[in-house]
């Protein structure tokens, strides 16, 4: 069994799986249930001046029968008083001393930030997370993503917070920004201990075409909501990597965004996250999902020979680099396994209309009955000379391992675009001919 | 003993209920979402009417149900009944590529029913374009699926069409002759209404050759389509066949379609002679209507039966009995049947059934249903159109591409032409004949619209089942049989 325990900027947790600051972390009751299920940490639902919520609050982006591929909400921060929240944090901490409880905070003035920091530490929280990301409601009042979108404001507020910080401070970033490293660097400059990302993305999930009003519906109107769930994972991974690879950030990262499985978590960790935070998957299935996350991550680490989850952290960071560093002389092509091909021809039409016209439909001599089981039915064949190795056919193919991408030795040495430009400038080579 | 009703309205509502009820919207969505949306899909190649199957399923998936039904009905005007009665496991679903991936083909028939039910239940007209009348008139003899398919296509090409049907209702076997739990007459009559809504005139209760002369029709119309179907069932040719309680399968099934279910007379112990799909329809419905026992008597074995495997399964589940390698030699009884004298048979070296001498035995029955297949209507056809060319088996000889007979202005399709096949074949042949008529009268061919799921097909794709229907499971079996021959030979 690999060691799953982590230490994120001084916040210790028996495993990297934290409940994100959201409806599942609203109360002590839920936190107890989360820890009983096996979660390593809970980031409390953001504490601040109690707000008033609307009804309804959530909406879903479903796809081909799959619920909540994407999910959004227009709920605000905690609707309970700081007194209640801090009292319950104390209660949870007393019962779960070795688990991480992080107070998520949102307030306005320097004095209020100082006050909240003190009360968090007094309640026994292991750390705080500053909510600079909430993209709906609170930003209209100058908080949440209104802060996170302005690096100067981040720097100023984190500065105030650090003046009163007795426990580690995580700055939670909004993805509703052009370059995530700018707010991350601002947090770093102001002395933050860690960053977490991503908060939710501005969104409208769907328009009801009868009422002409999007969901979530509030008395004939709706508003822009925060988008999360499996669909945002690629965006979150990208931002986590940007920060992990940035020499001017260099802060521990808590990764958030569409994590539903141990594999998602492992990918966030491989791109530089120390802990991962989960909300939507819990809102879909409950706290019980952590059992397989722990079990699966453990088996994965054991299988790969990692003694600790910390050995996995950042393993994939260096494999992501600028486009200009990629090898122009590398070639891969698609290969069809006719024993597996079922004859749907999706690869053909995808390549024909959507890519590079590198698949033909041919009469299946020598392939027995042929895919599709119709004697004489045309079947796809890769035209290797036209194949640019784009992956599209292997992506659309509905059969596992039917179309695989295989390396072809071009016999040419490594040459990046940068190298190419240099060689051109020195007159060492001709321009690569344009595609006909 | 005698034939009498043996069920109640309440019981019949349960026993005769559809075996495959309509999908709920969610069931339909889940099933439609499973479809891969193949390009140039094999299911289309297996459908005799060439319905754009991935195209209509995609539209269910996007909740464009009217569009989905339009795709179906444009190719097959009887898409609602075919959805229920087609042997999908040997047609479209038997060609589904998912059989090769996870052995569960898309339930195409049930999805087709879901889409077509939507437009019938909500009275939605999917055919918005009214064609301009071209001034020509076509008569169609017989009001079954072939004529309906032909008339619908002709009407959409601007023809004035008149169907002559001798029964009180059109629809043919769809209205009168298919197991109630698969297809209720209401569905068939809805389809007849749909055909009428295209401008087709249907004169019911009119028997051509009796009520109106064929020569008059030939003189009055620019072309004539023969969709007269088949005739009475083959006789047992054994003593006692004329006794009370001996009925033809289609006659029995017609009772079910024309009387309230609780008034359909049935025996307590019913013998059904024959083992085709109609025999199964008869034996299961006899059982479902209250027969204590309903037994198929078949002169050959389980592996020889012409009924589809899934039909056989229905009968077994219904608790019907099977006496294989058995043939009747005499109907017993005094006025009304009281039993059958049977004899054991065995398959000879040529695979034909032959009697095993000295094996006679008697079995009590109070109803005998003859389901030996329908006869060709040679005599009727000879009388109706004296010079009409028939093939050796008595089917109308036509040009397979156009449906044209040896008599220029006479076309034909359906069971009278093919000897008795599926509803979907009849519709396809009717449609082909319609296009044949149009081509003959105008000197130009009609092409169907390009199908959405095949948009972008280049020349040389495998083609639609309308041009060349293929039964994939049969082709597969043939292929493997040939392989076996090679490896053993």
XYZ file of N, CA and C in Angstrom, chain B residues 132-272:
423
model
N -48.470 18.600 -57.532
C -49.428 19.076 -58.523
C -49.971 17.872 -59.297
N -51.306 17.769 -59.470
C -51.855 16.622 -60.197
C -51.306 16.590 -61.622
N -50.909 15.385 -62.068
C -50.340 15.289 -63.420
C -51.372 14.811 -64.443
N -52.621 14.617 -63.983
C -53.692 14.284 -64.915
C -53.803 12.807 -65.252
N -52.911 11.982 -64.709
C -52.987 10.558 -65.043
C -53.633 9.773 -63.906
N -54.230 8.642 -64.289
C -54.962 7.850 -63.304
C -54.431 6.423 -63.251
N -54.270 5.911 -62.036
C -53.824 4.529 -61.866
C -54.815 3.815 -60.943
N -55.201 2.599 -61.364
C -56.060 1.775 -60.516
C -55.214 0.732 -59.813
N -55.559 0.445 -58.565
C -54.823 -0.568 -57.814
C -55.825 -1.605 -57.335
N -55.571 -2.856 -57.676
C -56.502 -3.924 -57.327
C -56.011 -4.592 -56.058
N -56.815 -4.534 -55.024
C -56.403 -5.063 -53.724
C -55.914 -3.911 -52.867
N -56.320 -3.924 -51.596
C -55.983 -2.791 -50.724
C -54.981 -3.132 -49.646
N -54.115 -4.105 -49.912
C -53.118 -4.503 -48.924
C -51.862 -3.642 -48.993
N -50.834 -4.058 -48.261
C -49.601 -3.274 -48.172
C -48.975 -2.921 -49.521
N -49.000 -3.835 -50.489
C -48.359 -3.542 -51.776
C -49.069 -2.380 -52.465
N -50.410 -2.436 -52.520
C -51.161 -1.370 -53.167
C -51.035 -0.065 -52.402
N -51.044 -0.145 -51.073
C -50.912 1.082 -50.285
C -49.545 1.725 -50.531
N -48.518 0.880 -50.587
C -47.168 1.393 -50.864
C -47.094 2.019 -52.239
N -47.724 1.358 -53.199
C -47.700 1.840 -54.581
C -48.505 3.133 -54.708
N -49.709 3.141 -54.127
C -50.594 4.301 -54.255
C -49.998 5.532 -53.572
N -49.381 5.319 -52.404
C -48.801 6.453 -51.681
C -47.713 7.102 -52.524
N -46.893 6.264 -53.134
C -45.795 6.795 -53.953
C -46.354 7.509 -55.185
N -47.348 6.891 -55.826
C -47.958 7.501 -57.017
C -48.621 8.836 -56.675
N -49.319 8.863 -55.549
C -50.008 10.091 -55.154
C -49.008 11.218 -54.980
N -47.857 10.877 -54.426
C -46.838 11.910 -54.210
C -46.176 12.344 -55.516
N -46.360 11.534 -56.563
C -45.848 11.921 -57.881
C -46.933 12.632 -58.697
N -48.090 12.851 -58.085
C -49.141 13.626 -58.751
C -50.207 12.810 -59.445
N -50.235 11.510 -59.237
C -51.233 10.665 -59.901
C -52.548 10.654 -59.139
N -53.621 10.521 -59.901
C -54.904 10.214 -59.277
C -54.944 8.708 -59.124
N -55.174 8.236 -57.926
C -55.103 6.791 -57.692
C -56.381 6.300 -57.039
N -56.822 5.118 -57.480
C -58.015 4.509 -56.900
C -57.685 3.066 -56.533
N -57.878 2.753 -55.244
C -57.670 1.380 -54.784
C -59.029 0.676 -54.733
N -59.118 -0.547 -55.294
C -60.338 -1.349 -55.213
C -60.092 -2.479 -54.221
N -60.882 -2.507 -53.154
C -60.692 -3.510 -52.095
C -62.026 -4.205 -51.835
N -62.001 -5.526 -51.835
C -63.292 -6.219 -51.697
C -63.771 -6.278 -50.241
N -62.834 -6.205 -49.300
C -63.254 -6.253 -47.883
C -63.773 -4.889 -47.433
N -64.386 -4.850 -46.256
C -64.921 -3.570 -45.764
C -63.816 -2.552 -45.436
N -62.619 -3.049 -45.150
C -61.528 -2.126 -44.819
C -60.304 -2.467 -45.657
N -59.505 -1.451 -45.952
C -58.228 -1.696 -46.628
C -57.167 -2.052 -45.594
N -55.980 -2.354 -46.080
C -54.889 -2.712 -45.164
C -54.463 -4.158 -45.321
N -55.342 -4.964 -45.927
C -54.993 -6.359 -46.197
C -54.695 -7.111 -44.916
N -53.667 -7.944 -44.950
C -53.338 -8.761 -43.787
C -52.960 -7.907 -42.588
N -52.485 -6.683 -42.805
C -52.181 -5.813 -41.668
C -53.442 -5.513 -40.863
N -54.571 -5.428 -41.568
C -55.822 -5.130 -40.875
C -56.481 -6.410 -40.359
N -56.291 -7.505 -41.090
C -57.063 -8.712 -40.775
C -56.231 -9.922 -40.365
N -54.939 -9.923 -40.603
C -54.261 -11.213 -40.524
C -52.961 -11.315 -39.747
N -52.709 -10.404 -38.800
C -51.464 -10.526 -38.041
C -51.805 -10.605 -36.558
N -50.997 -11.382 -35.838
C -51.294 -11.585 -34.414
C -51.579 -10.250 -33.736
N -52.669 -10.257 -32.981
C -53.185 -9.054 -32.331
C -52.160 -8.440 -31.385
N -51.379 -9.293 -30.726
C -50.412 -8.776 -29.753
C -49.196 -8.147 -30.429
N -49.097 -8.323 -31.758
C -48.019 -7.647 -32.485
C -48.527 -6.369 -33.145
N -49.711 -6.470 -33.739
C -50.240 -5.340 -34.506
C -51.751 -5.317 -34.365
N -52.276 -4.245 -33.804
C -53.730 -4.134 -33.704
C -54.260 -3.537 -35.011
N -55.512 -3.844 -35.359
C -56.053 -3.307 -36.606
C -56.060 -1.778 -36.628
N -56.130 -1.155 -35.459
C -56.179 0.313 -35.414
C -54.944 0.929 -36.077
N -53.790 0.315 -35.818
C -52.555 0.854 -36.399
C -52.642 0.786 -37.922
N -53.115 -0.347 -38.417
C -53.229 -0.524 -39.864
C -54.222 0.480 -40.447
N -55.334 0.685 -39.748
C -56.349 1.605 -40.267
C -55.851 3.058 -40.222
N -55.021 3.373 -39.230
C -54.390 4.704 -39.201
C -53.537 4.899 -40.446
N -52.840 3.844 -40.823
C -51.988 3.933 -42.005
C -52.823 4.091 -43.274
N -53.952 3.397 -43.299
C -54.852 3.548 -44.445
C -55.304 5.011 -44.536
N -55.617 5.596 -43.391
C -56.007 7.011 -43.364
C -54.886 7.903 -43.884
N -53.666 7.569 -43.482
C -52.516 8.355 -43.943
C -52.423 8.312 -45.472
N -52.599 7.103 -46.021
C -52.537 6.969 -47.480
C -53.665 7.782 -48.121
N -54.842 7.721 -47.523
C -55.968 8.501 -48.040
C -55.657 9.999 -47.995
N -54.963 10.410 -46.921
C -54.677 11.838 -46.764
C -53.757 12.354 -47.871
N -53.102 11.432 -48.548
C -52.250 11.841 -49.671
C -53.082 12.035 -50.941
N -54.377 11.751 -50.841
C -55.261 11.938 -51.994
C -55.666 10.636 -52.658
N -55.292 9.507 -52.053
C -55.629 8.217 -52.644
C -57.103 7.900 -52.342
N -57.832 7.493 -53.369
C -59.227 7.095 -53.161
C -59.267 5.591 -52.927
N -59.978 5.162 -51.908
C -60.086 3.728 -51.649
C -61.551 3.322 -51.711
N -61.881 2.453 -52.675
C -63.259 1.971 -52.791
C -63.316 0.592 -52.164
N -63.864 0.535 -50.945
C -63.937 -0.754 -50.252
C -65.256 -1.442 -50.600
N -65.285 -2.742 -50.335
C -66.490 -3.519 -50.651
C -66.703 -3.676 -52.140
N -65.654 -3.467 -52.900
C -65.772 -3.589 -54.359
C -64.837 -4.698 -54.833
N -65.406 -5.766 -55.390
C -64.567 -6.853 -55.886
C -64.434 -6.710 -57.397
N -63.208 -6.530 -57.833
C -62.965 -6.386 -59.263
C -63.230 -7.729 -59.944
N -63.917 -7.687 -61.058
C -64.305 -8.918 -61.739
C -65.715 -9.336 -61.362
N -66.224 -8.783 -60.233
C -67.591 -9.084 -59.820
C -68.414 -7.793 -59.846
N -67.951 -6.821 -59.041
C -68.686 -5.565 -58.942
C -68.299 -4.581 -60.047
N -67.087 -4.715 -60.508
C -66.630 -3.849 -61.599
C -65.721 -4.682 -62.497
N -65.887 -4.504 -63.797
C -65.136 -5.339 -64.734
C -63.708 -4.831 -64.911
N -62.789 -5.809 -65.084
C -61.395 -5.444 -65.289
C -61.215 -4.677 -66.595
N -62.011 -5.057 -67.600
C -61.862 -4.368 -68.892
C -62.219 -2.889 -68.766
N -63.199 -2.612 -67.930
C -63.606 -1.220 -67.711
C -62.453 -0.447 -67.040
N -61.845 -1.105 -66.047
C -60.728 -0.472 -65.333
C -59.565 -0.238 -66.292
N -59.264 -1.259 -67.087
C -58.139 -1.128 -68.026
C -58.387 0.004 -69.023
N -59.649 0.203 -69.376
C -59.965 1.250 -70.334
C -59.915 2.631 -69.692
N -60.316 2.690 -68.417
C -60.473 3.992 -67.750
C -59.159 4.545 -67.197
N -58.230 3.647 -66.835
C -57.010 4.090 -66.142
C -55.785 3.974 -67.047
N -54.780 4.823 -66.752
C -53.556 4.818 -67.556
C -52.676 3.607 -67.238
N -52.800 3.113 -66.008
C -52.046 1.920 -65.630
C -52.805 1.228 -64.512
N -52.512 -0.073 -64.337
C -53.173 -0.854 -63.291
C -52.111 -1.588 -62.485
N -52.274 -1.541 -61.186
C -51.359 -2.280 -60.305
C -52.123 -3.424 -59.663
N -51.550 -4.631 -59.745
C -52.173 -5.798 -59.127
C -51.495 -6.082 -57.784
N -52.238 -5.836 -56.734
C -51.712 -6.157 -55.402
C -52.707 -7.042 -54.711
N -52.984 -8.183 -55.352
C -54.117 -9.004 -54.931
C -53.769 -10.043 -53.870
N -52.491 -10.127 -53.536
C -52.117 -11.052 -52.465
C -52.318 -12.499 -52.836
N -52.496 -13.339 -51.810
C -52.664 -14.774 -52.005
C -54.081 -15.180 -51.637
N -54.381 -16.437 -51.880
C -55.741 -16.914 -51.647
C -55.873 -17.747 -50.386
N -56.771 -18.716 -50.433
C -57.043 -19.560 -49.280
C -55.838 -20.424 -48.931
N -55.851 -20.926 -47.711
C -54.779 -21.798 -47.276
C -54.846 -23.120 -48.046
N -53.721 -23.794 -48.146
C -53.723 -25.118 -48.788
C -54.581 -26.072 -47.973
N -55.245 -26.987 -48.669
C -56.108 -27.951 -47.993
C -55.272 -29.080 -47.398
N -55.835 -29.710 -46.361
C -55.160 -30.865 -45.780
C -55.291 -32.065 -46.706
N -56.388 -32.069 -47.508
C -56.686 -33.190 -48.400
C -56.766 -34.507 -47.639
N -57.491 -34.496 -46.538
C -57.710 -35.735 -45.767
C -59.207 -35.856 -45.481
N -59.666 -37.036 -45.208
C -61.095 -37.211 -44.928
C -61.519 -36.413 -43.689
N -62.718 -35.869 -43.760
C -63.282 -35.172 -42.602
C -62.924 -33.704 -42.516
N -62.217 -33.209 -43.536
C -61.736 -31.834 -43.493
C -62.878 -30.814 -43.456
N -64.057 -31.252 -43.906
C -65.187 -30.314 -43.979
C -65.988 -30.264 -42.679
N -65.533 -30.949 -41.641
C -66.292 -30.957 -40.386
C -66.259 -29.586 -39.716
N -67.260 -29.360 -38.872
C -67.308 -28.122 -38.105
C -66.104 -28.027 -37.190
N -65.625 -26.800 -36.968
C -64.476 -26.625 -36.083
C -63.150 -26.706 -36.801
N -63.187 -26.980 -38.114
C -61.949 -26.961 -38.906
C -61.917 -25.620 -39.641
N -60.959 -24.760 -39.297
C -60.927 -23.420 -39.890
C -59.540 -23.109 -40.431
N -59.501 -22.142 -41.325
C -58.218 -21.673 -41.829
C -57.623 -20.677 -40.831
N -56.311 -20.679 -40.726
C -55.640 -19.797 -39.761
C -56.031 -18.338 -39.982
N -56.024 -17.895 -41.251
C -56.311 -16.493 -41.504
C -57.770 -16.142 -41.209
N -58.638 -17.148 -41.341
C -60.046 -16.955 -41.001
C -60.168 -16.731 -39.493
N -59.481 -17.586 -38.731
C -59.483 -17.466 -37.270
C -58.927 -16.107 -36.836
N -57.809 -15.721 -37.464
C -57.190 -14.447 -37.080
C -58.106 -13.276 -37.473
N -58.814 -13.444 -38.573
C -59.747 -12.387 -38.979
C -60.875 -12.218 -37.956
N -61.337 -13.353 -37.372
C -62.352 -13.235 -36.298
C -61.821 -12.318 -35.199
N -60.544 -12.552 -34.858
C -59.940 -11.799 -33.742
C -59.931 -10.299 -34.061
N -59.795 -9.997 -35.356
C -59.684 -8.597 -35.763
C -61.029 -7.957 -36.049
N -62.087 -8.750 -36.076
C -63.383 -8.162 -36.430
C -64.422 -8.319 -35.332
N -64.104 -9.111 -34.305
C -65.041 -9.280 -33.185
C -64.370 -8.742 -31.930
N -65.194 -8.383 -30.927
C -64.586 -8.104 -29.621
C -63.837 -9.356 -29.162
N -62.702 -9.179 -28.528
C -61.851 -10.325 -28.195
C -62.581 -11.374 -27.358
N -63.467 -10.926 -26.471
C -64.136 -11.898 -25.594
C -65.285 -12.616 -26.313
N -65.471 -12.290 -27.601
C -66.510 -13.008 -28.353
C -65.914 -13.902 -29.445
N -64.581 -14.025 -29.451
C -63.956 -14.850 -30.484
C -64.081 -16.324 -30.088
N -64.728 -17.142 -30.921
C -64.877 -18.547 -30.572
C -63.563 -19.304 -30.731
N -63.322 -20.174 -29.783
C -62.083 -20.958 -29.828
C -62.349 -22.293 -29.158
N -61.587 -23.313 -29.521
C -61.778 -24.635 -28.938
C -61.093 -24.736 -27.588
N -61.387 -25.855 -26.891
C -60.712 -26.100 -25.619
C -59.360 -26.749 -25.873
N -59.328 -27.618 -26.892
C -58.058 -28.270 -27.250
C -57.877 -28.072 -28.758
N -56.912 -27.227 -29.100
C -56.791 -26.746 -30.469
C -55.550 -27.327 -31.144
N -55.731 -27.848 -32.333
C -54.587 -28.307 -33.133
C -54.349 -27.302 -34.254
N -53.107 -26.913 -34.434
C -52.752 -26.051 -35.556
C -51.829 -26.846 -36.462
